[in-house]
Amino acid sequence: MRQRLAAALVAVALAVPALAQQQEPFEPEGYRTDNYRAPVPATLEGARVLSTAQAEAIWRAKSAAFVDVLPRPPKPSLPAGTVWRDMPRNNIPGSIWLPDAGYGALSPAMDDYFRRGLAHATHGDKAAPLVIYCQADCWMSWNAAKRARAYGYANVAWYPDGTDGWERASLPTEKAQPEPRPEQ
């Protein structure tokens, strides 16, 4: 009886890692269009995936343009005289912030906004290195990096831990102002 129980426990212990791997998020064929704050895949076809240490080394060497795609909530309709304060955003110093560019489906105006923002960040050089990020477990950066590859950018790196990983490592951040986005 003990041998059977021990054998069953060993079988379960061996099956758990395989089960966990099966439940890991996989790269979708297209873009993620919902539930953006969820575990992300470990890969992004055609892009380099960066750890915090790798992102920091690139940042310190100033060898890539950093692009933050964290969404920015629009200003709500408020009664006259109501004071509205945007939530502050701290990002990796020197980054360009292109809010809302990581949604799964972009309007033509937002698609143009993202294309222009990337061209500005890379000075029009599609071979220039790009590091695209948002926050940890955020599909926005995955979508944006995949979209940059689709636009023909050849040197795209995706930093999936984003500002969460950056701040956990006690690296510097700075208050960010978004690039003006088109009215939709």
Steps between C-alpha positions, in 0.01 A plus 500: 500500500778743591681422176187577298449827686863595452480414129184709465661797675806475273275488193313811614825684579631422153175605333472842672787671309366366170152625589636843593683523168181415310315785671771757424371769262598439141547753223171558321504511122375857494481769767350462845172695500372462857609428857819699448616469862573128508807277486686545172696247292871456558566563130416733215584368157753720323577710808756469774352458850691696765556444869530804725879466502510493119263798472712692750821426306341626176365808679835583663676458163236724338492248219124485434187713499268408789126515429237481774150401383310510831144622434394837632141537611317777314378798696143430610209735446494706817281783624635848430758610754599146599875456529637203304839355577648233278654205676874557490708258295861427579690323230854408404693825453529610140201295384236621261149429629250398233189419704238264363725372219489147642134418456427198284305704246598856417291758321664643187585816696666301782684281251639813335584644845699188591679491165595870531611450862727211408643695206570792735662272762725334240564811286339312212745208515310170502824318589551710816460309827167545678407387853123486550348467845202574723453325835543139610232263374378750245416389149515860379879486465486155338247626244699819435828313452329253265345792309840675471636179343204500259583862405845380393709590805779245499659551842212479748552401861210438736544568872209308658569604861472867402499769764399249767823304453699821458375641830546164681867524400512851654591655166422867434176618349378841392161663471371448150283705272332315216545593139173670401269240354240558232140562588295196419 
